[in-house]
Coordinates of C-alpha atoms and ligand atoms in Angstrom, one line a residue:
X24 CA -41.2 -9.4 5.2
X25 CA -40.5 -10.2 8.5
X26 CA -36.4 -10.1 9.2
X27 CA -33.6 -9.7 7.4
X28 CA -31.0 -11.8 7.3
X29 CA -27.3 -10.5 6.9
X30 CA -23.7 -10.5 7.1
X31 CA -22.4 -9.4 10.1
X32 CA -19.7 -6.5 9.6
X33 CA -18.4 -5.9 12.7
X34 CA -15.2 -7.4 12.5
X35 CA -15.1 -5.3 9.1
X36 CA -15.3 -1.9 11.5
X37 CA -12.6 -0.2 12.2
X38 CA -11.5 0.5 15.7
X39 CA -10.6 3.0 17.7
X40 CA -8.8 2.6 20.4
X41 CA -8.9 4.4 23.8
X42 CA -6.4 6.7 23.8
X43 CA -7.7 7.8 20.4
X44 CA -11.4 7.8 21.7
X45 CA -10.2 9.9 24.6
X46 CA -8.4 12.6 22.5
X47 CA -11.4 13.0 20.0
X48 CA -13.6 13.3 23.4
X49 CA -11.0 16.2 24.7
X50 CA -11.5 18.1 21.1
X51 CA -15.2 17.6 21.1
X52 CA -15.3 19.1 24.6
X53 CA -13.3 21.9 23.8
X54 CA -15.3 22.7 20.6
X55 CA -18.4 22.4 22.6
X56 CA -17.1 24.8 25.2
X57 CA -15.8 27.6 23.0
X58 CA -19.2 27.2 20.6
X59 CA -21.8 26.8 23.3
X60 CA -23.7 29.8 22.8
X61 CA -23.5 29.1 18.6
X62 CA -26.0 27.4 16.6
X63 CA -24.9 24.0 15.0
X64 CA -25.7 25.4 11.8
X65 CA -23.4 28.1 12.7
X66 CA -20.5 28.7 9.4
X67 CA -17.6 29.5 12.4
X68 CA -18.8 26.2 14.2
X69 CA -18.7 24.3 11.1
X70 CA -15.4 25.5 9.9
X71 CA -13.8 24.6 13.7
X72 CA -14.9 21.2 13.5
X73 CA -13.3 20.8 10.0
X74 CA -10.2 21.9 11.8
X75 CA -10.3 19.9 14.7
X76 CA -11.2 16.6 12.8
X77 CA -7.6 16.5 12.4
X78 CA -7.4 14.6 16.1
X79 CA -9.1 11.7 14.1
X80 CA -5.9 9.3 14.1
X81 CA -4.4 8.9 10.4
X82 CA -6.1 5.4 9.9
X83 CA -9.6 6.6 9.9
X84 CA -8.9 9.3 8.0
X85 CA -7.3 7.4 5.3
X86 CA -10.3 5.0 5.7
X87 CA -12.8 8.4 5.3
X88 CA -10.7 9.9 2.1
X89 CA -11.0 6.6 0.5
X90 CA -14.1 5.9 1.2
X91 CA -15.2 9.6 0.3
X92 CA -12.8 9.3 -3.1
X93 CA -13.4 5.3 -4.3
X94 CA -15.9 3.7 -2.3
X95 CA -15.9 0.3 -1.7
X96 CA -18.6 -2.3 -3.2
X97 CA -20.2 -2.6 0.3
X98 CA -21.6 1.0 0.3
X99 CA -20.7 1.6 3.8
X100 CA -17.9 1.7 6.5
X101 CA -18.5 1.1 10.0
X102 CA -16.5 2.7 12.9
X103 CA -16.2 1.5 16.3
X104 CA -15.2 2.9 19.6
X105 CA -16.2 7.4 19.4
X106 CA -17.0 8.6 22.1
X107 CA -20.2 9.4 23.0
X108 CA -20.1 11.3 26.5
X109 CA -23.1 11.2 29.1
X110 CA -26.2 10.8 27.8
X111 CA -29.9 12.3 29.0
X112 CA -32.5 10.1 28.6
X113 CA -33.7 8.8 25.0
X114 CA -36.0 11.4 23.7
X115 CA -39.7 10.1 22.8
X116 CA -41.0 13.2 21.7
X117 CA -39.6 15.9 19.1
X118 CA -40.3 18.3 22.3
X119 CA -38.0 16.1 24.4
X120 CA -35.6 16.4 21.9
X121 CA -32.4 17.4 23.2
X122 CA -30.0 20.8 22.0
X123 CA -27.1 20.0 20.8
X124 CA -25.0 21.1 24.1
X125 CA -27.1 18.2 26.0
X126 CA -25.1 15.7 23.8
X127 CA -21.6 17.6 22.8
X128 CA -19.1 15.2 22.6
X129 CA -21.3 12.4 20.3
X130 CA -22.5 15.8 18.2
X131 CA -19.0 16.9 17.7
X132 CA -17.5 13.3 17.0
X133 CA -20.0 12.7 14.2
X134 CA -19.6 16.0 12.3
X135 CA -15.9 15.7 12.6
X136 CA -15.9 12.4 10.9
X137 CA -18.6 13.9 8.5
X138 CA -16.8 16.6 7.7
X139 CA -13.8 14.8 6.2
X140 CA -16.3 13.2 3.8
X141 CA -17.8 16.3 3.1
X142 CA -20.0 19.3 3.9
X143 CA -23.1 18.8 6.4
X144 CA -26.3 19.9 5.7
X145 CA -29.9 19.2 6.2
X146 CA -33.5 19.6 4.7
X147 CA -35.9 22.3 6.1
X148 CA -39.1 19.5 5.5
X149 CA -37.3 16.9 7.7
X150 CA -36.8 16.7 11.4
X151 CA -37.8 20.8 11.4
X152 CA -34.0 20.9 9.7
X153 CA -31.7 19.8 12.3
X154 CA -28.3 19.2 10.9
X155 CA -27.9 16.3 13.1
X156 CA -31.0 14.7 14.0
X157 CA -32.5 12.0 16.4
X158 CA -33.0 9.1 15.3
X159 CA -35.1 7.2 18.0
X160 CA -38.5 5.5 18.4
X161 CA -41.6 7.3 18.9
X162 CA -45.2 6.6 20.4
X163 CA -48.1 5.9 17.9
X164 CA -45.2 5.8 15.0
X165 CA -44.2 2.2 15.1
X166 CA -45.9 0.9 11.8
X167 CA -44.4 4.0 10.2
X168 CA -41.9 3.6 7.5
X169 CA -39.6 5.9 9.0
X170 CA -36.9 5.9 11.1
X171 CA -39.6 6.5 13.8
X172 CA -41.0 3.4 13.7
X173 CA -40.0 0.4 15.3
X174 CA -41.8 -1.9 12.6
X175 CA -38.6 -3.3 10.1
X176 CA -37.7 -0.5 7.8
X177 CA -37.5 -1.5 4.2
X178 CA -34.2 -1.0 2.3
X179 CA -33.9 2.4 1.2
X180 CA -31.6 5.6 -0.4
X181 CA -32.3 8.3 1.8
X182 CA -34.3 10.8 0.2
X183 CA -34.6 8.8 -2.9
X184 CA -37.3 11.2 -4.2
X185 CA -35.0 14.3 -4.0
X186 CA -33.5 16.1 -6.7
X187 CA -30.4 16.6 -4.4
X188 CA -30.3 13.4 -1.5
X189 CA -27.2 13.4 0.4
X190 CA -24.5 12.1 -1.0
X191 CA -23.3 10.4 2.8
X192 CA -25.6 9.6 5.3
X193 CA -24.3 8.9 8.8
X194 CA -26.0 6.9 12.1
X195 CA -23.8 7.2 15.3
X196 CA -25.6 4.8 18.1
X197 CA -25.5 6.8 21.6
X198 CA -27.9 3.5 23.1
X199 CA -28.6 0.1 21.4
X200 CA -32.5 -1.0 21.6
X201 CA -33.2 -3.0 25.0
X202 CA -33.3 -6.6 23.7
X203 CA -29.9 -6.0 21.5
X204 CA -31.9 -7.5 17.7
X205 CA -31.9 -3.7 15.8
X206 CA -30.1 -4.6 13.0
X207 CA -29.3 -1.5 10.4
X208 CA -28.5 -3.3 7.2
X209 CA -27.1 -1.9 4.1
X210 CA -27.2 -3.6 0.5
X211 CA -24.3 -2.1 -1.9
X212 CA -25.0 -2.1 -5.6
X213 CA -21.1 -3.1 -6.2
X214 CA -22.0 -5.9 -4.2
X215 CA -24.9 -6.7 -6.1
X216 CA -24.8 -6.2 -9.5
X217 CA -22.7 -9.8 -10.2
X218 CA -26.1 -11.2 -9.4
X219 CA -28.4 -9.4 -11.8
X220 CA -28.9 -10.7 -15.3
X221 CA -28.2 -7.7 -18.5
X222 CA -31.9 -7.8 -19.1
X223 CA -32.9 -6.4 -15.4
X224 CA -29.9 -4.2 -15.5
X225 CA -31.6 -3.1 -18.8
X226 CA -34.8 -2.7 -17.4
X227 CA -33.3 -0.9 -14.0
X228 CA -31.9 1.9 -16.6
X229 CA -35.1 2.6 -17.8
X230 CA -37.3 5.7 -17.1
X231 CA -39.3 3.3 -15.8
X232 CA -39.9 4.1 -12.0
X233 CA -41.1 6.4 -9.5
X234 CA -40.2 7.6 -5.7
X235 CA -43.5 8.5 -3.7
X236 CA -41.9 11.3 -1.7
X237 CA -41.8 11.2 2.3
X238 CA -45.2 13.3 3.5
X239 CA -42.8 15.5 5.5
X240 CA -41.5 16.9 2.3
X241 CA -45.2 17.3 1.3
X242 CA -46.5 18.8 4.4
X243 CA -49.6 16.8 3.7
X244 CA -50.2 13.7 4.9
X245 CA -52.9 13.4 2.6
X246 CA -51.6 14.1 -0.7
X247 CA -49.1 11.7 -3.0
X248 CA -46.8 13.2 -4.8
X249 CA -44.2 11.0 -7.2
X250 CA -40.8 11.9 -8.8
X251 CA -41.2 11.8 -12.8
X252 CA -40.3 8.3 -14.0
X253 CA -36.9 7.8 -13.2
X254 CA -34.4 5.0 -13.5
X255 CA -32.8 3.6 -10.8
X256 CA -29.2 3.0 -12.2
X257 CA -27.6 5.9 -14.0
X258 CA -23.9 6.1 -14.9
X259 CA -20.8 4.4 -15.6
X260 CA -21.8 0.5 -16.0
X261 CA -19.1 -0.7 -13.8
X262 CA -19.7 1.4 -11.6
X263 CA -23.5 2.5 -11.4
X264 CA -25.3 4.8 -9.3
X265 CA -28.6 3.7 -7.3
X266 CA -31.7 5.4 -6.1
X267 CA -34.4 3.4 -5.1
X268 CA -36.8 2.9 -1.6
X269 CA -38.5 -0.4 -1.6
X270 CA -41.5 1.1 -0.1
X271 CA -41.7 4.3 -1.9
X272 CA -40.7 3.3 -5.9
X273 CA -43.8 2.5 -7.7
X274 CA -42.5 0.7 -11.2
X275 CA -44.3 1.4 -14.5
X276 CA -44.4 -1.5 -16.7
X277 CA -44.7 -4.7 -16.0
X278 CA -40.6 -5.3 -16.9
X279 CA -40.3 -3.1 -14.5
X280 CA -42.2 -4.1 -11.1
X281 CA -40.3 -8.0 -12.4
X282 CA -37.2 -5.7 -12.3
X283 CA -37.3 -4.3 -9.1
X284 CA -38.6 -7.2 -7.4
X285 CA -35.3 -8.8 -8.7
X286 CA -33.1 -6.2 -7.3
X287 CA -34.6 -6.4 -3.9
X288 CA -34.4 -10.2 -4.4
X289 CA -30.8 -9.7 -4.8
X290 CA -30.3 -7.1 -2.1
X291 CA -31.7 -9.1 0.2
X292 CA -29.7 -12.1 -0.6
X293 CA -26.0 -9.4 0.1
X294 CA -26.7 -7.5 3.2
X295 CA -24.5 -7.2 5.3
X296 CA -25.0 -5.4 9.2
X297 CA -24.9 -5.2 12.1
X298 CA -26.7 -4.1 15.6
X299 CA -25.2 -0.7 16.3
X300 CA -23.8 -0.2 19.9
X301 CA -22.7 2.8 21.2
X302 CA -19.6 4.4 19.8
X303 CA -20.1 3.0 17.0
X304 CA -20.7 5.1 13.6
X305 CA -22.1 3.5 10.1
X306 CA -21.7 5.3 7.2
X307 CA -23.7 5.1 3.9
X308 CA -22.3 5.7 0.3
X309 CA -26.3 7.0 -0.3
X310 CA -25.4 7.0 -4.2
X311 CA -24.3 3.0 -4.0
X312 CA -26.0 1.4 -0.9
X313 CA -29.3 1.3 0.1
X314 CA -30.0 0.8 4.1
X315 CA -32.5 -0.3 6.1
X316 CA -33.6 -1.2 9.9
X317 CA -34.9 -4.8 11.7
X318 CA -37.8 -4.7 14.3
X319 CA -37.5 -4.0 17.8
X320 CA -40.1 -3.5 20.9
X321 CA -39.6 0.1 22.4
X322 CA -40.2 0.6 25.6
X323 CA -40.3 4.6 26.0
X324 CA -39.2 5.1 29.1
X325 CA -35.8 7.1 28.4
X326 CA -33.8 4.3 27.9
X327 CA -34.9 3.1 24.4
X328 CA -32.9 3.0 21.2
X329 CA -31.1 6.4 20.2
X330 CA -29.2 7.3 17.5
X331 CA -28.1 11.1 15.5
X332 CA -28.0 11.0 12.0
X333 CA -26.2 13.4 9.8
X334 CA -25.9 14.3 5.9
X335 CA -23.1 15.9 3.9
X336 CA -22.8 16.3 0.2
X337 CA -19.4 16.6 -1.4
X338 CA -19.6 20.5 -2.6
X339 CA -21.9 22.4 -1.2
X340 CA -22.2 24.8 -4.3
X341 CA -23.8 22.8 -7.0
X342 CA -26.6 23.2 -4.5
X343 CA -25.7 27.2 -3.1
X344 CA -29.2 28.3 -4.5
X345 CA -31.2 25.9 -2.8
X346 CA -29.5 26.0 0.4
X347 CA -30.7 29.3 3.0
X348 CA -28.6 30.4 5.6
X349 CA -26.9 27.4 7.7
X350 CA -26.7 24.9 4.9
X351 CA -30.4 24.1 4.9
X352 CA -32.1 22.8 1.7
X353 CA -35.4 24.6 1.3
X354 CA -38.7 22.7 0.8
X355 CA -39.0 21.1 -3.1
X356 CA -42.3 21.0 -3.3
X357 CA -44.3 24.1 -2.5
X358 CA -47.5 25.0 -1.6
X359 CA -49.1 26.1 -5.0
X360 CA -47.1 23.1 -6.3
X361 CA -49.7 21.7 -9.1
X362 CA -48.5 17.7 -8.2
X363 CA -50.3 18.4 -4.7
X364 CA -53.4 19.1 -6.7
X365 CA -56.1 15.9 -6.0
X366 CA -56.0 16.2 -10.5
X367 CA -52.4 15.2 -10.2
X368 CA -53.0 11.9 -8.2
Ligands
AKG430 O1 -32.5 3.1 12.6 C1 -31.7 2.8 11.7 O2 -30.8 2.0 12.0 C2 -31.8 3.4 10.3 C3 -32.8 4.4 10.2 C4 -32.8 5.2 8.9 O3 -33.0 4.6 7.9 C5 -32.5 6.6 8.9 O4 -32.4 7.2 10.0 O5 -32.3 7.1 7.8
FE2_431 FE1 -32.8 6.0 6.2

C-alpha cells in the first residue's frame, strides 16, 4: 500500500487555549522541580501528577472522563495546544535518548492527561520499559514495521499479541516530520462496523486468527512466536471489542483471510487523521481503534520527527501480579518458553 487516505480531524480536536497551556506548563514545571531527582516510574511522582492533572481546564477533563467512561465510535480524541517546553534535539539513537528531566514539561503534560484516563504503565520487552517512550525515526530501521521506521506503518492495536495491551495509548508530537505529510491515522470499529456484512462479522468472532508477536517481546529476532487462534471481535455486539495488526494477524481459514481482508477494506475506506504538530496529543481507545502511521523521509540530524508515547490501563490490579516494581509488565514469553522452540514454528 502506498498512502492512506483519510479524514482530517483536526477541527474535531479540542483546543486549549493559552492561558490554559501556560498554567499546565507552570504545574508541569513545578512537578519537574520538586521530582527531579525521582524516577518516572516513581509511585510518589505518579500519585503528584494525578493530583496536579486537576490544572487541566474542566472541558478536557470532561472530554477525558467521557472518553475514558463511553468512548466515542471514532476510537480516538485529539487535543491541541499542551505545551511542550524546549526541546533537545530529536534523538536517533536509543543512547541519545533523552531522561525524562531533558523534556519536563511535554513528560508531565502527557501523564497528567493520561492519568485521568487511567494508570500508566509500560512493558519491560519494549523500549527497555520506559513509561513514556520516544517515538522517533531511526537509522537502518526505516522498512521496519515499527514506530522506528519511516516506511507507512500498517493499521494496528498496540500490542495486539498481548494477553494485557493497554487499554489507552497516547502520542504527544514535540516536532512534526520536515516535509509536514506524517499522517497517524486511526480506524474505529464503531465507525466501521455499519459497513461489514453479518457473515464477516461472523467470521471476525471466530477463533480464527493469530497475532505474530513484536520480536522485542521475543528477544529473538529469529524466532516467530503466534498468540493461540483468537478472534478479533469479542463482546457486546453493539458495541465490540477489536484486536488486530494488519501486518502481524495471520488468519486460518480461508473465511478468514476473505474476512480480514474485508475489515481492513473497510478500515481503510473510515480513517480519519491527521499530521500531528506539536502540542498536540492523540489518543487511542486501543480496545476500539486500530492506528497507524503514513511515510516520511528522515533526515537524522536532530531535527527529525519526535513524538512520546504512553500507556495506561484502567485498574492496575487485574494485572498486580504481572506488574514489578514501577508498573512494569514483565516479559510474556520467557526464555525456556516451548513456542520459541524451532518445533513450534
Ligand atoms: O508514529 C506514529 O504516528 C504512530 C506510531 C505508533 O504506532 C506507535 O508509536 O505506537
Ligand atoms: Fe502503534
Amino acid at each position: 500500500m502506498k498512502d492512506f487516505r483519510y479524514t482530517d480531524t483536526r477541527a474535531a480536536g479540542i483546543p486549549l487555549n493559552q492561558e490554559e497551556s501556560r498554567q499546565i506548563e507552570q504545574a508541569a514545571q513545578r512537578l519537574a522541580r520538586e521530582y527531579a531527582e525521582c524516577s518516572l516510574h516513581d509511585t510518589d511522582l505518579l500519585h503528584a501528577v494525578e493530583i496536579a492533572a486537576s490544572v487541566l481546564p474542566t472541558t478536557v477533563r470532561r472530554a477525558l472522563i467521557a472518553f475514558r467512561d463511553e468512548g466515542n465510535t471514532a476510537g480516538c480524541l485529539l487535543l491541541t495546544g499542551l505545551p511542550v517546553g524546549t526541546l533537545p534535539p530529536t534523538p536517533d539513537d536509543v543512547d541519545k535518548e533523552p531522561v525524562w528531566t531533558d523534556v519536563p514539561v511535554a513528560t508531565m503534560s502527557q501523564l497528567m492527561v493520561m492519568s485521568v484516563l487511567g494508570r500508566s504503565f509500560s512493558y519491560s520487552d519494549e523500549k527497555s520499559g520506559n513509561l513514556v517512550q520516544d517515538v522517533c525515526p531511526k537509522k537502518g530501521a526505516e522498512e521496519r514495521q515499527e514506530n522506528s521506521g519511516s516506511v507507512l506503518l500498517e493499521l494496528h492495536t498496540e500490542d495486539g499479541f498481548h494477553p494485557s495491551p493497554p487499554h489507552f495509548l497516547s502520542l504527544i508530537c514535540l516536532r512534526e516530520d520536515y516535509d509536514r505529510v506524517a499522517a497517524t491515522v486511526t480506524s474505529g470499529i464503531l465507525d466501521v462496523l455499519p459497513h461489514l456484512d453479518a457473515d464477516t462479522v461472523g467470521v471476525l468472532r471466530r477463533p480464527e486468527f493469530r497475532t505474530r508477536f513484536s520480536t522485542s517481546f521475543v528477544r529473538n529476532e529469529s524466532a516467530q512466536v503466534l498468540t493461540d487462534p483468537m478472534p478479533l471481535l469479542t463482546g457486546p455486539e453493539e458495541n465490540p471489542q477489536l484486536r488486530v495488526d494488519f501486518h502481524g494477524t495471520v488468519p486460518s481459514t480461508p473465511r478468514a483471510h476473505a474476512a480480514l481482508d474485508r475489515l481492513k477494506q473497510a478500515m481503510l475506506a473510515t480513517l480519519r487523521g491527521t499530521v500531528l504538530r506539536p502540542g498536540d496529543l492523540i489518543i487511542v481507545d486501543n480496545r476500539r481503534a486500530v492506528h497507524g502511521r503514513s511515510g516520511f523521509t528522515p533526515r537524522y540530524d536532530g531535527g527529525d520527527r519526535w513524538l512520546r508515547r504512553s500507556f495506561a490501563l484502567t485498574d492496575l490490579r487485574s494485572v498486580s501480579d504481572q506488574l514489578t516494581e514501577g508498573r512494569i509488565h514483565r516479559p510474556v514469553v520467557t526464555p525456556d518458553d516451548p513456542r520459541l522452540s524451532p518445533a513450534a514454528a
